[in-house]
PDB file of C-alpha atoms in Angstrom:
ATOM      1  CA  MET L   1      88.537 -35.204  33.491  1.00 49.00           C
ATOM      2  CA  ILE L   2      85.617 -33.248  34.917  1.00 49.00           C
ATOM      3  CA  GLU L   3      85.350 -31.198  31.711  1.00 52.00           C
ATOM      4  CA  MET L   4      85.388 -34.388  29.660  1.00 53.00           C
ATOM      5  CA  ALA L   5      82.639 -35.904  31.810  1.00 47.00           C
ATOM      6  CA  LYS L   6      80.532 -32.735  31.436  1.00 45.00           C
ATOM      7  CA  ARG L   7      80.896 -32.876  27.659  1.00 54.00           C
ATOM      8  CA  LYS L   8      79.857 -36.529  27.572  1.00 49.00           C
ATOM      9  CA  LEU L   9      76.873 -35.790  29.795  1.00 45.00           C
ATOM     10  CA  LEU L  10      75.858 -32.866  27.579  1.00 45.00           C
ATOM     11  CA  PHE L  11      76.187 -35.036  24.492  1.00 50.00           C
ATOM     12  CA  LEU L  12      74.052 -37.810  26.004  1.00 46.00           C
ATOM     13  CA  SER L  13      71.412 -35.333  27.161  1.00 45.00           C
ATOM     14  CA  ILE L  14      71.142 -33.923  23.626  1.00 45.00           C
ATOM     15  CA  ILE L  15      70.757 -37.409  22.175  1.00 46.00           C
ATOM     16  CA  PHE L  16      68.126 -38.317  24.797  1.00 43.00           C
ATOM     17  CA  THR L  17      66.231 -35.086  24.190  1.00 40.00           C
ATOM     18  CA  CYS L  18      66.161 -35.784  20.443  1.00 44.00           C
ATOM     19  CA  MET L  19      64.910 -39.329  21.025  1.00 43.00           C
ATOM     20  CA  ILE L  20      61.978 -38.346  23.238  1.00 39.00           C
ATOM     21  CA  PRO L  21      59.792 -37.001  20.412  1.00 43.00           C
ATOM     22  CA  ALA L  22      60.813 -39.900  18.211  1.00 41.00           C
ATOM     23  CA  PHE L  23      59.428 -42.528  20.605  1.00 40.00           C
ATOM     24  CA  SER L  24      56.330 -40.628  21.607  1.00 40.00           C
ATOM     25  CA  ASP L  25      53.123 -40.205  19.677  1.00 42.00           C
ATOM     26  CA  THR L  26      53.634 -36.813  18.058  1.00 44.00           C
ATOM     27  CA  ARG L  27      50.374 -36.823  16.141  1.00 46.00           C
ATOM     28  CA  ASN L  28      49.242 -33.248  15.600  1.00 49.00           C
ATOM     29  CA  ASP L  29      45.572 -34.176  15.787  1.00 49.00           C
ATOM     30  CA  SER L  30      43.339 -36.951  17.070  1.00 58.00           C
ATOM     31  CA  THR L  31      42.813 -38.565  13.665  1.00 65.00           C
ATOM     32  CA  LYS L  32      43.335 -42.296  13.750  1.00 87.00           C
ATOM     33  CA  TRP L  33      41.323 -43.438  10.728  1.00 94.00           C
ATOM     34  CA  GLU L  34      42.196 -43.051   7.067  1.00 96.00           C
ATOM     35  CA  ILE L  35      40.411 -44.107   3.893  1.00 97.00           C
ATOM     36  CA  GLY L  36      41.944 -43.836   0.481  1.00 97.00           C
ATOM     37  CA  LEU L  37      42.647 -44.990  -3.050  1.00 97.00           C
ATOM     38  CA  LYS L  38      45.821 -46.534  -4.443  1.00 96.00           C
ATOM     39  CA  TRP L  39      46.957 -47.471  -7.918  1.00 97.00           C
ATOM     40  CA  GLY L  40      50.140 -48.407  -9.704  1.00 97.00           C
ATOM     41  CA  ARG L  41      52.042 -50.620 -12.121  1.00 96.00           C
ATOM     42  CA  ASN L  42      53.376 -54.118 -11.526  1.00 96.00           C
ATOM     43  CA  VAL L  43      55.419 -56.950 -12.943  1.00 95.00           C
ATOM     44  CA  SER L  44      54.761 -60.603 -12.161  1.00 94.00           C
ATOM     45  CA  SER L  45      55.998 -64.034 -13.068  1.00 90.00           C
ATOM     46  CA  MET L  46      55.899 -67.620 -11.924  1.00 84.00           C
ATOM     47  CA  ARG L  47      58.270 -68.374  -9.054  1.00 78.00           C
ATOM     48  CA  THR L  48      58.047 -72.178  -9.063  1.00 67.00           C
ATOM     49  CA  PRO L  49      60.155 -74.068 -11.622  1.00 59.00           C
ATOM     50  CA  ASN L  50      58.769 -76.754 -13.908  1.00 59.00           C
ATOM     51  CA  ASP L  51      59.921 -78.751 -16.913  1.00 58.00           C
ATOM     52  CA  TYR L  52      58.877 -76.503 -19.781  1.00 53.00           C
ATOM     53  CA  VAL L  53      60.059 -73.349 -17.993  1.00 58.00           C
ATOM     54  CA  GLU L  54      63.470 -74.907 -17.452  1.00 57.00           C
ATOM     55  CA  ILE L  55      63.646 -75.831 -21.146  1.00 56.00           C
ATOM     56  CA  TYR L  56      62.168 -72.749 -22.833  1.00 59.00           C
ATOM     57  CA  GLY L  57      62.540 -69.973 -20.268  1.00 67.00           C
ATOM     58  CA  LEU L  58      60.235 -67.590 -18.456  1.00 78.00           C
ATOM     59  CA  ASP L  59      59.575 -63.865 -18.668  1.00 84.00           C
ATOM     60  CA  PHE L  60      57.728 -61.186 -16.687  1.00 89.00           C
ATOM     61  CA  LYS L  61      54.242 -59.951 -17.484  1.00 92.00           C
ATOM     62  CA  TYR L  62      53.395 -56.280 -16.927  1.00 94.00           C
ATOM     63  CA  GLY L  63      50.129 -55.177 -15.367  1.00 95.00           C
ATOM     64  CA  TYR L  64      48.520 -52.833 -12.836  1.00 95.00           C
ATOM     65  CA  ASP L  65      46.964 -52.676  -9.363  1.00 97.00           C
ATOM     66  CA  LEU L  66      43.946 -50.616  -8.327  1.00 97.00           C
ATOM     67  CA  GLY L  67      42.064 -50.519  -5.044  1.00 97.00           C
ATOM     68  CA  ILE L  68      40.873 -48.880  -1.845  1.00 97.00           C
ATOM     69  CA  PHE L  69      42.036 -49.180   1.764  1.00 97.00           C
ATOM     70  CA  LEU L  70      40.868 -48.405   5.291  1.00 97.00           C
ATOM     71  CA  GLN L  71      43.537 -47.823   7.951  1.00 96.00           C
ATOM     72  CA  TYR L  72      43.394 -47.550  11.722  1.00 95.00           C
ATOM     73  CA  SER L  73      46.460 -46.172  13.543  1.00 91.00           C
ATOM     74  CA  PRO L  74      46.216 -46.255  17.347  1.00 90.00           C
ATOM     75  CA  LYS L  75      49.782 -44.889  17.482  1.00 86.00           C
ATOM     76  CA  LYS L  76      51.874 -42.906  15.060  1.00 81.00           C
ATOM     77  CA  ILE L  77      54.348 -45.771  14.739  1.00 89.00           C
ATOM     78  CA  PHE L  78      51.791 -48.542  14.108  1.00 93.00           C
ATOM     79  CA  GLY L  79      48.726 -49.065  11.969  1.00 94.00           C
ATOM     80  CA  LEU L  80      46.460 -51.783  10.577  1.00 96.00           C
ATOM     81  CA  SER L  81      45.097 -51.517   7.062  1.00 96.00           C
ATOM     82  CA  LEU L  82      42.411 -53.545   5.285  1.00 97.00           C
ATOM     83  CA  GLU L  83      42.730 -53.359   1.495  1.00 97.00           C
ATOM     84  CA  LEU L  84      40.513 -54.321  -1.421  1.00 98.00           C
ATOM     85  CA  LEU L  85      42.619 -54.593  -4.582  1.00 97.00           C
ATOM     86  CA  PHE L  86      42.155 -55.623  -8.171  1.00 97.00           C
ATOM     87  CA  THR L  87      45.521 -56.887  -9.377  1.00 96.00           C
ATOM     88  CA  THR L  88      46.746 -58.434 -12.621  1.00 95.00           C
ATOM     89  CA  LYS L  89      49.238 -61.282 -12.485  1.00 93.00           C
ATOM     90  CA  GLY L  90      50.669 -63.935 -14.774  1.00 91.00           C
ATOM     91  CA  TYR L  91      53.761 -64.640 -16.813  1.00 89.00           C
ATOM     92  CA  GLU L  92      55.035 -65.044 -20.367  1.00 87.00           C
ATOM     93  CA  SER L  93      56.823 -68.090 -21.706  1.00 82.00           C
ATOM     94  CA  LEU L  94      57.986 -69.813 -24.849  1.00 76.00           C
ATOM     95  CA  VAL L  95      56.193 -73.143 -24.532  1.00 69.00           C
ATOM     96  CA  TYR L  96      57.128 -75.048 -27.676  1.00 67.00           C
ATOM     97  CA  VAL L  97      59.680 -74.914 -30.482  1.00 66.00           C
ATOM     98  CA  SER L  98      59.627 -77.110 -33.582  1.00 67.00           C
ATOM     99  CA  ASP L  99      61.876 -76.604 -36.611  1.00 65.00           C
ATOM    100  CA  ASN L 100      61.354 -72.959 -37.573  1.00 66.00           C
ATOM    101  CA  LYS L 101      58.135 -72.539 -35.622  1.00 70.00           C
ATOM    102  CA  LYS L 102      57.607 -71.319 -32.032  1.00 73.00           C
ATOM    103  CA  TYR L 103      54.637 -70.946 -29.685  1.00 75.00           C
ATOM    104  CA  ASP L 104      54.557 -68.117 -27.142  1.00 82.00           C
ATOM    105  CA  MET L 105      52.097 -68.049 -24.253  1.00 84.00           C
ATOM    106  CA  VAL L 106      50.904 -65.213 -22.034  1.00 89.00           C
ATOM    107  CA  ALA L 107      49.262 -66.452 -18.826  1.00 89.00           C
ATOM    108  CA  ILE L 108      46.671 -63.892 -17.646  1.00 92.00           C
ATOM    109  CA  ARG L 109      45.686 -64.268 -13.997  1.00 92.00           C
ATOM    110  CA  ASN L 110      43.618 -61.440 -12.478  1.00 95.00           C
ATOM    111  CA  TYR L 111      42.641 -61.449  -8.803  1.00 96.00           C
ATOM    112  CA  ILE L 112      40.578 -59.537  -6.273  1.00 97.00           C
ATOM    113  CA  GLU L 113      42.579 -59.489  -3.034  1.00 97.00           C
ATOM    114  CA  LEU L 114      41.593 -58.657   0.552  1.00 97.00           C
ATOM    115  CA  PRO L 115      44.814 -58.482   2.607  1.00 97.00           C
ATOM    116  CA  LEU L 116      45.137 -57.308   6.212  1.00 97.00           C
ATOM    117  CA  ILE L 117      48.325 -55.233   6.456  1.00 97.00           C
ATOM    118  CA  ALA L 118      50.362 -54.266   9.523  1.00 97.00           C
ATOM    119  CA  LYS L 119      52.396 -51.077   9.097  1.00 95.00           C
ATOM    120  CA  ILE L 120      55.329 -49.969  11.246  1.00 95.00           C
ATOM    121  CA  GLN L 121      56.241 -46.342  10.650  1.00 90.00           C
ATOM    122  CA  ALA L 122      59.420 -44.506  11.561  1.00 86.00           C
ATOM    123  CA  PRO L 123      58.468 -42.233  14.501  1.00 78.00           C
ATOM    124  CA  PHE L 124      59.971 -39.026  13.140  1.00 77.00           C
ATOM    125  CA  PRO L 125      58.286 -35.834  14.414  1.00 73.00           C
ATOM    126  CA  CYS L 126      57.599 -34.513  10.916  1.00 77.00           C
ATOM    127  CA  ARG L 127      55.203 -35.043   8.052  1.00 82.00           C
ATOM    128  CA  TYR L 128      57.622 -37.181   5.979  1.00 86.00           C
ATOM    129  CA  ASN L 129      57.780 -40.727   7.367  1.00 89.00           C
ATOM    130  CA  PRO L 130      59.086 -44.000   5.887  1.00 93.00           C
ATOM    131  CA  TYR L 131      57.489 -47.275   6.920  1.00 96.00           C
ATOM    132  CA  ILE L 132      57.605 -51.042   6.401  1.00 97.00           C
ATOM    133  CA  PHE L 133      54.576 -53.303   6.103  1.00 97.00           C
ATOM    134  CA  PHE L 134      53.606 -56.964   5.877  1.00 98.00           C
ATOM    135  CA  GLY L 135      50.390 -58.919   5.768  1.00 98.00           C
ATOM    136  CA  ILE L 136      48.329 -61.736   4.333  1.00 97.00           C
ATOM    137  CA  GLY L 137      44.821 -62.247   3.010  1.00 96.00           C
ATOM    138  CA  PRO L 138      42.615 -64.208   0.597  1.00 96.00           C
ATOM    139  CA  ALA L 139      42.583 -63.653  -3.150  1.00 96.00           C
ATOM    140  CA  LEU L 140      39.888 -64.713  -5.634  1.00 95.00           C
ATOM    141  CA  ASN L 141      40.720 -65.388  -9.274  1.00 93.00           C
ATOM    142  CA  VAL L 142      38.340 -63.515 -11.613  1.00 93.00           C
ATOM    143  CA  THR L 143      40.180 -63.944 -14.925  1.00 91.00           C
ATOM    144  CA  ALA L 144      42.261 -66.922 -16.030  1.00 90.00           C
ATOM    145  CA  LYS L 145      43.293 -67.082 -19.669  1.00 90.00           C
ATOM    146  CA  ASN L 146      46.154 -68.540 -21.672  1.00 87.00           C
ATOM    147  CA  ARG L 147      46.838 -66.488 -24.795  1.00 87.00           C
ATOM    148  CA  TYR L 148      48.903 -68.291 -27.415  1.00 83.00           C
ATOM    149  CA  LYS L 149      50.542 -67.053 -30.583  1.00 81.00           C
ATOM    150  CA  SER L 150      52.505 -69.145 -33.038  1.00 77.00           C
ATOM    151  CA  ALA L 151      55.030 -67.760 -35.482  1.00 72.00           C
ATOM    152  CA  PHE L 152      57.742 -68.624 -37.943  1.00 68.00           C
ATOM    153  CA  PHE L 153      61.116 -67.397 -36.843  1.00 62.00           C
ATOM    154  CA  TYR L 154      64.186 -66.731 -38.962  1.00 61.00           C
ATOM    155  CA  LEU L 155      67.893 -66.473 -38.347  1.00 57.00           C
ATOM    156  CA  ASN L 156      67.774 -62.666 -38.639  1.00 60.00           C
ATOM    157  CA  GLY L 157      65.427 -62.565 -35.626  1.00 58.00           C
ATOM    158  CA  ASN L 158      62.344 -61.330 -37.511  1.00 62.00           C
ATOM    159  CA  ASP L 159      59.158 -63.159 -36.514  1.00 62.00           C
ATOM    160  CA  LYS L 160      56.033 -63.499 -38.604  1.00 66.00           C
ATOM    161  CA  ILE L 161      52.913 -64.288 -36.611  1.00 65.00           C
ATOM    162  CA  PHE L 162      50.550 -66.584 -38.455  1.00 70.00           C
ATOM    163  CA  ASP L 163      48.133 -67.772 -35.779  1.00 76.00           C
ATOM    164  CA  SER L 164      46.863 -66.777 -32.323  1.00 81.00           C
ATOM    165  CA  PHE L 165      44.142 -67.999 -29.988  1.00 82.00           C
ATOM    166  CA  THR L 166      43.020 -67.656 -26.345  1.00 87.00           C
ATOM    167  CA  ILE L 167      41.822 -70.324 -23.925  1.00 83.00           C
ATOM    168  CA  ASN L 168      39.484 -69.216 -21.134  1.00 87.00           C
ATOM    169  CA  LEU L 169      40.179 -71.404 -18.100  1.00 83.00           C
ATOM    170  CA  HIS L 170      36.857 -70.401 -16.529  1.00 81.00           C
ATOM    171  CA  ASP L 171      35.062 -72.157 -19.377  1.00 76.00           C
ATOM    172  CA  ASP L 172      32.711 -74.877 -18.064  1.00 71.00           C
ATOM    173  CA  SER L 173      32.771 -76.839 -21.306  1.00 63.00           C
ATOM    174  CA  THR L 174      33.636 -80.525 -21.099  1.00 60.00           C
ATOM    175  CA  TYR L 175      36.615 -81.787 -23.061  1.00 56.00           C
ATOM    176  CA  GLU L 176      37.782 -85.251 -23.966  1.00 57.00           C
ATOM    177  CA  VAL L 177      41.339 -86.539 -24.152  1.00 56.00           C
ATOM    178  CA  SER L 178      42.635 -89.958 -25.115  1.00 52.00           C
ATOM    179  CA  ARG L 179      45.670 -91.543 -23.501  1.00 51.00           C
ATOM    180  CA  GLY L 180      44.887 -95.144 -24.390  1.00 53.00           C
ATOM    181  CA  THR L 181      41.556 -94.489 -22.677  1.00 55.00           C
ATOM    182  CA  TYR L 182      39.116 -91.554 -22.649  1.00 56.00           C
ATOM    183  CA  ILE L 183      38.879 -88.924 -19.916  1.00 58.00           C
ATOM    184  CA  ASN L 184      36.227 -86.226 -19.718  1.00 57.00           C
ATOM    185  CA  TYR L 185      37.268 -83.054 -17.908  1.00 59.00           C
ATOM    186  CA  THR L 186      36.665 -79.321 -17.513  1.00 62.00           C
ATOM    187  CA  PHE L 187      39.287 -76.684 -16.786  1.00 67.00           C
ATOM    188  CA  LYS L 188      37.943 -76.452 -13.231  1.00 67.00           C
ATOM    189  CA  ASP L 189      39.313 -79.945 -12.634  1.00 68.00           C
ATOM    190  CA  PHE L 190      42.837 -78.559 -13.018  1.00 73.00           C
ATOM    191  CA  HIS L 191      42.801 -75.155 -11.329  1.00 79.00           C
ATOM    192  CA  ARG L 192      42.352 -73.506  -7.950  1.00 83.00           C
ATOM    193  CA  TRP L 193      40.381 -70.251  -8.060  1.00 86.00           C
ATOM    194  CA  PHE L 194      41.671 -68.771  -4.799  1.00 90.00           C
ATOM    195  CA  ASP L 195      45.087 -67.926  -3.356  1.00 93.00           C
ATOM    196  CA  LEU L 196      46.597 -66.729  -0.078  1.00 94.00           C
ATOM    197  CA  PRO L 197      49.383 -64.270  -0.997  1.00 96.00           C
ATOM    198  CA  PHE L 198      51.874 -62.998   1.575  1.00 97.00           C
ATOM    199  CA  VAL L 199      52.690 -59.310   1.010  1.00 97.00           C
ATOM    200  CA  PHE L 200      55.488 -57.124   2.358  1.00 97.00           C
ATOM    201  CA  GLY L 201      57.367 -54.005   1.374  1.00 97.00           C
ATOM    202  CA  LEU L 202      58.370 -50.486   2.259  1.00 96.00           C
ATOM    203  CA  GLY L 203      56.928 -47.071   1.603  1.00 95.00           C
ATOM    204  CA  HIS L 204      56.757 -43.395   2.426  1.00 92.00           C
ATOM    205  CA  VAL L 205      53.889 -41.230   3.632  1.00 93.00           C
ATOM    206  CA  ILE L 206      53.578 -37.444   3.392  1.00 92.00           C
ATOM    207  CA  SER L 207      51.005 -36.206   5.914  1.00 89.00           C
ATOM    208  CA  PHE L 208      48.917 -33.044   5.862  1.00 90.00           C
ATOM    209  CA  SER L 209      46.104 -31.920   8.129  1.00 88.00           C
ATOM    210  CA  LYS L 210      43.366 -33.954   6.437  1.00 92.00           C
ATOM    211  CA  LEU L 211      45.150 -35.703   3.569  1.00 94.00           C
ATOM    212  CA  ALA L 212      48.115 -38.040   3.161  1.00 94.00           C
ATOM    213  CA  ILE L 213      50.079 -39.072   0.090  1.00 95.00           C
ATOM    214  CA  VAL L 214      51.310 -42.664   0.162  1.00 95.00           C
ATOM    215  CA  ILE L 215      53.965 -44.239  -2.067  1.00 96.00           C
ATOM    216  CA  ASN L 216      55.150 -47.826  -1.599  1.00 95.00           C
ATOM    217  CA  THR L 217      56.926 -50.747  -3.202  1.00 96.00           C
ATOM    218  CA  ARG L 218      55.068 -53.991  -2.654  1.00 97.00           C
ATOM    219  CA  PHE L 219      56.159 -57.622  -2.965  1.00 97.00           C
ATOM    220  CA  SER L 220      53.637 -60.463  -3.079  1.00 96.00           C
ATOM    221  CA  LEU L 221      54.291 -64.216  -2.975  1.00 95.00           C
ATOM    222  CA  SER L 222      51.606 -66.808  -3.718  1.00 93.00           C
ATOM    223  CA  LEU L 223      51.308 -69.465  -1.026  1.00 91.00           C
ATOM    224  CA  LEU L 224      48.838 -71.670  -2.941  1.00 88.00           C
ATOM    225  CA  GLY L 225      49.426 -72.954  -6.461  1.00 82.00           C
ATOM    226  CA  PHE L 226      46.990 -71.988  -9.230  1.00 84.00           C
ATOM    227  CA  ASN L 227      47.149 -75.432 -10.846  1.00 77.00           C
ATOM    228  CA  ARG L 228      45.847 -78.442  -8.976  1.00 72.00           C
ATOM    229  CA  LEU L 229      43.974 -81.647  -9.707  1.00 71.00           C
ATOM    230  CA  SER L 230      40.546 -82.190  -8.203  1.00 68.00           C
ATOM    231  CA  SER L 231      40.090 -85.284  -6.040  1.00 71.00           C
ATOM    232  CA  SER L 232      37.631 -86.765  -8.557  1.00 71.00           C
ATOM    233  CA  MET L 233      40.102 -86.272 -11.401  1.00 71.00           C
ATOM    234  CA  LYS L 234      42.934 -87.862  -9.390  1.00 74.00           C
ATOM    235  CA  LYS L 235      40.678 -90.815  -8.626  1.00 76.00           C
ATOM    236  CA  GLU L 236      39.820 -91.266 -12.299  1.00 73.00           C
ATOM    237  CA  LEU L 237      43.449 -90.990 -13.420  1.00 74.00           C
ATOM    238  CA  ASN L 238      44.586 -93.494 -10.807  1.00 76.00           C
ATOM    239  CA  SER L 239      41.799 -95.935 -11.670  1.00 77.00           C
ATOM    240  CA  LYS L 240      42.898 -95.874 -15.327  1.00 70.00           C
ATOM    241  CA  ARG L 241      46.565 -96.091 -14.346  1.00 72.00           C
ATOM    242  CA  ILE L 242      47.476 -92.848 -16.057  1.00 70.00           C
ATOM    243  CA  ILE L 243      50.682 -91.176 -14.900  1.00 65.00           C
ATOM    244  CA  TYR L 244      50.257 -87.456 -14.282  1.00 63.00           C
ATOM    245  CA  THR L 245      52.281 -84.520 -12.971  1.00 60.00           C
ATOM    246  CA  GLU L 246      50.861 -81.510 -11.131  1.00 62.00           C
ATOM    247  CA  LEU L 247      52.358 -78.176 -12.189  1.00 65.00           C
ATOM    248  CA  ASP L 248      52.799 -75.988  -9.098  1.00 71.00           C
ATOM    249  CA  GLU L 249      52.067 -72.532 -10.519  1.00 82.00           C
ATOM    250  CA  LYS L 250      52.809 -69.867  -7.882  1.00 88.00           C
ATOM    251  CA  TYR L 251      53.524 -66.213  -8.578  1.00 90.00           C
ATOM    252  CA  ILE L 252      55.864 -63.462  -7.543  1.00 92.00           C
ATOM    253  CA  HIS L 253      54.363 -60.007  -7.923  1.00 94.00           C
ATOM    254  CA  ILE L 254      56.172 -56.669  -7.555  1.00 96.00           C
ATOM    255  CA  SER L 255      54.336 -53.341  -7.748  1.00 97.00           C
ATOM    256  CA  VAL L 256      54.944 -49.646  -7.204  1.00 96.00           C
ATOM    257  CA  LEU L 257      51.824 -47.908  -5.880  1.00 97.00           C
ATOM    258  CA  ALA L 258      50.800 -44.343  -5.163  1.00 97.00           C
ATOM    259  CA  GLY L 259      47.780 -43.426  -3.095  1.00 96.00           C
ATOM    260  CA  LEU L 260      45.782 -40.600  -1.574  1.00 97.00           C
ATOM    261  CA  ALA L 261      44.149 -40.939   1.865  1.00 96.00           C
ATOM    262  CA  TYR L 262      41.584 -38.849   3.718  1.00 96.00           C
ATOM    263  CA  LYS L 263      41.871 -38.636   7.526  1.00 93.00           C
ATOM    264  CA  PHE L 264      38.787 -38.701   9.721  1.00 90.00           C
TER     265      PHE L 264
END
């Protein structure tokens, strides 16, 4: 029994000894600030259902992310990062089918984002450390276009494109539509130019004396819909007794990023 107790005590002491460096700040230097670049590829789509998506389907749009970040890490296991990113979002969809004709649309939504990210890093006493992160921040839409292409389609699956055009949703031009009465509008009456995406993910950092290589997988969910009706437009529609539906266009965005940071 005594021998068994000694073995258990030895085993626990080894475990405790191994855990001490894990839960202490084992930083090899006094560097707590990092500045760096990150870039990568992404896929995005709309995550909120609507009538035409349910009828015709929805597909992912491929794009890229590019930006800079500034990180402060008071402890090895925790850091705060402020990022400035240019990111491309959107989706692809078949929006209309008639006889042997179809209309495809690519929604192009590009944003400049400024998220504040909290990072929790595994406290391993080595230069290879996994981490998780989450954060939130404002996003400003800088490009909003709907690119359409119409085509004949055949039973053998071969498509022949015969027309294509692009609508710029940042256009300030005034349009007129008749639904028993006339309504003047601009695209700004139907869209919101800012978002508040929630981001989270996991990654891996490889640290050197003055440099660090960062690789992460990032998920982003829009909290505000891109489409919305302005109060003046709602008032006009209601006054003319026109029935309308607001399309809640929110995005899911998944990216794989690599970055290089300088410690100072």
